[in-house]
Each structure stands twice: as structure tokens, then as C-alpha cells.
CSV table of C-alpha atoms in Angstrom, one decimal:
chain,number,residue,atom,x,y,z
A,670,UNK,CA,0.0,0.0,0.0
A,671,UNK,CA,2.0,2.9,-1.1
A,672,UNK,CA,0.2,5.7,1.4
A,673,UNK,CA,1.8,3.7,4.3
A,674,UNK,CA,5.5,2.9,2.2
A,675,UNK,CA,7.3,6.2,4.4
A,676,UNK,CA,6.0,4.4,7.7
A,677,UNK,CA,6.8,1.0,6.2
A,678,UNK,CA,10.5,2.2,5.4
A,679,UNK,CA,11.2,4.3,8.7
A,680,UNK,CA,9.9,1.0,10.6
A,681,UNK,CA,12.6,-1.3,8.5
A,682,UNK,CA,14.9,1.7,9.3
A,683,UNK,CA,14.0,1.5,12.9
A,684,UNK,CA,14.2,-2.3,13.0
A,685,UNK,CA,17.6,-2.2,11.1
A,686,UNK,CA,18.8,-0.3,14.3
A,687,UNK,CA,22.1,-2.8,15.3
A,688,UNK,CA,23.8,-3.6,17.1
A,689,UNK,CA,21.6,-3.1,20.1
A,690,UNK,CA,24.2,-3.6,22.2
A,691,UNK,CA,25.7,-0.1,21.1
A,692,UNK,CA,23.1,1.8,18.7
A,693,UNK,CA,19.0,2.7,19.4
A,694,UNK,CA,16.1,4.1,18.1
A,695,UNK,CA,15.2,7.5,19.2
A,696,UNK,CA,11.8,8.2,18.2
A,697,UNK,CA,12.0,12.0,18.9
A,698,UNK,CA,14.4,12.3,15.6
A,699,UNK,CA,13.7,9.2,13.9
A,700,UNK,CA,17.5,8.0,13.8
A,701,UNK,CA,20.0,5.4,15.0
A,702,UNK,CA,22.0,6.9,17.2
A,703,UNK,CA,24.9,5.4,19.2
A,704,UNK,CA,25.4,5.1,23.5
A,705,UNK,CA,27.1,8.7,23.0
A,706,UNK,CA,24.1,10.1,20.8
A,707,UNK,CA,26.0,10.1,17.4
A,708,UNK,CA,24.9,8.9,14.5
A,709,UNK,CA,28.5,9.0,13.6
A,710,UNK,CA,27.9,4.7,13.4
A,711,UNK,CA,24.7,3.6,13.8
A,712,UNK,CA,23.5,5.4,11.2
A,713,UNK,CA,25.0,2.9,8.2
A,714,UNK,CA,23.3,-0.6,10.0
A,715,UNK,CA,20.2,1.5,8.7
A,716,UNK,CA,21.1,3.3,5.8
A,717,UNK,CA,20.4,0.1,3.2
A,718,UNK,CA,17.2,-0.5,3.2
A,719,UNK,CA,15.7,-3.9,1.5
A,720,UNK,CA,11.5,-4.3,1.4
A,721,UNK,CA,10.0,-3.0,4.4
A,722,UNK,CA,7.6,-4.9,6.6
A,723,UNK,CA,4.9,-6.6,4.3
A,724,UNK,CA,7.0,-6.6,1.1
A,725,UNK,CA,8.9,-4.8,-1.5
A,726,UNK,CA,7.1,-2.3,-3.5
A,727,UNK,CA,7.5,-1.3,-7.3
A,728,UNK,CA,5.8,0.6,-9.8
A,729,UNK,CA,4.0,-1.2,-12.7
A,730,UNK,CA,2.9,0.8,-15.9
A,731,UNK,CA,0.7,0.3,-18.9
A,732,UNK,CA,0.9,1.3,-22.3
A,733,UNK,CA,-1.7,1.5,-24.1
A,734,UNK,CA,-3.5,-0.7,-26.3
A,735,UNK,CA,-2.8,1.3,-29.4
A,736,UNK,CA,0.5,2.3,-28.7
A,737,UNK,CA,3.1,1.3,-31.1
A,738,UNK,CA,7.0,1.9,-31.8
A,739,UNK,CA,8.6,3.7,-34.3
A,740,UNK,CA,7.8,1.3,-37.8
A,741,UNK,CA,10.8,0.0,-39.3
A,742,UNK,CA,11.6,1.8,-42.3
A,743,UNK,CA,10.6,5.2,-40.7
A,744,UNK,CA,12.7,8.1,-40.7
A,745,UNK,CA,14.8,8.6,-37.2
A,746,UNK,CA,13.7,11.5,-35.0
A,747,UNK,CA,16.9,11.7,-33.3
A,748,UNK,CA,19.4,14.9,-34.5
A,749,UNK,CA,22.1,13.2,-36.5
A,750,UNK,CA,25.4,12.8,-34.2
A,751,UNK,CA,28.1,15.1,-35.0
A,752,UNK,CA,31.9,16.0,-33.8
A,753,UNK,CA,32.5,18.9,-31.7
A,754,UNK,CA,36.0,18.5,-31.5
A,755,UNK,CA,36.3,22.3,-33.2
A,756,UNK,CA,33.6,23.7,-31.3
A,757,UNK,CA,34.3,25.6,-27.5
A,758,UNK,CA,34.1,24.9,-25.3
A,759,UNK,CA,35.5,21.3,-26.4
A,760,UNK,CA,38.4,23.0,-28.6
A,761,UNK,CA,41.0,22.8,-25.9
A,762,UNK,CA,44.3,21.8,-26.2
A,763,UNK,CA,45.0,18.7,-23.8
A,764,UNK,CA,48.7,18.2,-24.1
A,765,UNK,CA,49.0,22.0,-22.9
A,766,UNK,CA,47.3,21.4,-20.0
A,767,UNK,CA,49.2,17.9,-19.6
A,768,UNK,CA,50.7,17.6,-15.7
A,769,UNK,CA,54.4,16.0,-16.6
A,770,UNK,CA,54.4,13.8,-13.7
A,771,UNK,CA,56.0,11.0,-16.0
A,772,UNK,CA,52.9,8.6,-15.7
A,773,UNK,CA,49.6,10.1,-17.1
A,774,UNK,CA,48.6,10.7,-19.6
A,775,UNK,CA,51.1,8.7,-22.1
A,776,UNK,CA,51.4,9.5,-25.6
A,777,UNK,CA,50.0,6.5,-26.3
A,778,UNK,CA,46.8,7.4,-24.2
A,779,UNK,CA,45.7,10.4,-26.8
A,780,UNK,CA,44.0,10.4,-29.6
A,781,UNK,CA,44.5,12.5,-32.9
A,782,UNK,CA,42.9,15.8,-33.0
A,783,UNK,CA,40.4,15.1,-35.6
A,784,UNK,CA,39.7,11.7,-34.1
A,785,UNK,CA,35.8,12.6,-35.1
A,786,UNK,CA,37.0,12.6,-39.1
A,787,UNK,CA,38.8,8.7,-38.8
């Protein structure tokens, strides 16, 4: 019942609350704090949360009974893909900016700059 998922999840939360040895619930701020009132800790044993109480929940959607993809031989909608190697702000010059710290980037790392035209 999604109305009730928040109480479901802060109830996993709260149950999630470990070790109880050395971490507890405290209602007042909904957290899991630690015997020194951090959350510094506890907070992680809670921070994962699987399905809550009663079960997981997901979200199911329908198309509708006419709807149909794109036919086959139809034109694409999409823009056609182009370089922007020569356009700014991607027209910077890499190997000026290279940091010569002898390991990265290697000559061998870099491409040509019209890579795009190969």
C-alpha cells in the first residue's frame, strides 16, 4: 500500500537499528544513534534499506493498447550525431594542460585531433 510505504520504510529503518548492544532508536528524531548520541555509526546498519515490513514495492505501468513503436523503415527523429571537437568549449588543447608527472597521460593514451573525421 503505497500511502503507508514512508511508515513502512522508517519501521525497516527502525528495526535495522544494530547492534543493540551499542546503537537505538530514538523516536523524537527518527535515527539510529549510538550510546554517545552520534549517529557517527549507527546510522550505516540503517542506511540500506531492503523491502519494508509486508514486502517490497515497485511501480508497474501500462501502455496503451494502441501504442506502437517507431515502424521500421521510418525516418529517425533523433538529430544526426556530430563532432564537436572544433567547437568551445571542447576545442581545448590537452597536451597543454598535460601535468608532466612522467605517468599520465602517455602519448600512447591520446587520440588525434580530428579523431571525429577517422
Amino acid at each position: 500500500d503505497l500511502p503507508q510505504a514512508a511508515s513502512r520504510f522508517l519501521k525497516a529503518k527502525e528495526n535495522k537499528c544494530q547492534p543493540a548492544t551499542y546503537c537505538a532508536w530514538h523516536t523524537a528524531t527518527n535515527q539510529c544513534l549510538d550510546v554517545n548520541g552520534s549517529d557517527a555509526v549507527c546510522k550505516w546498519a540503517s542506511a540500506a534499506q531492503d523491502c519494508p515490513e509486508g514486502g517490497c514495492f515497485g511501480i508497474k505501468f501500462t501502455l496503451p493498447s494502441k501504442f506502437a513503436t517507431r515502424a521500421a523503415n521510418s525516418p529517425d527523429p533523433r538529430p544526426v550525431a556530430k563532432c564537436i571537437d572544433d567547437a568551445a568549449p571542447w576545442n581545448v588543447d590537452l597536451e597543454k594542460l598535460k601535468v608532466s608527472d612522467g605517468t599520465c597521460p602517455v602519448s600512447t593514451d591520446t587520440q588525434p585531433r580530428d579523431f571525429c573525421k577517422l
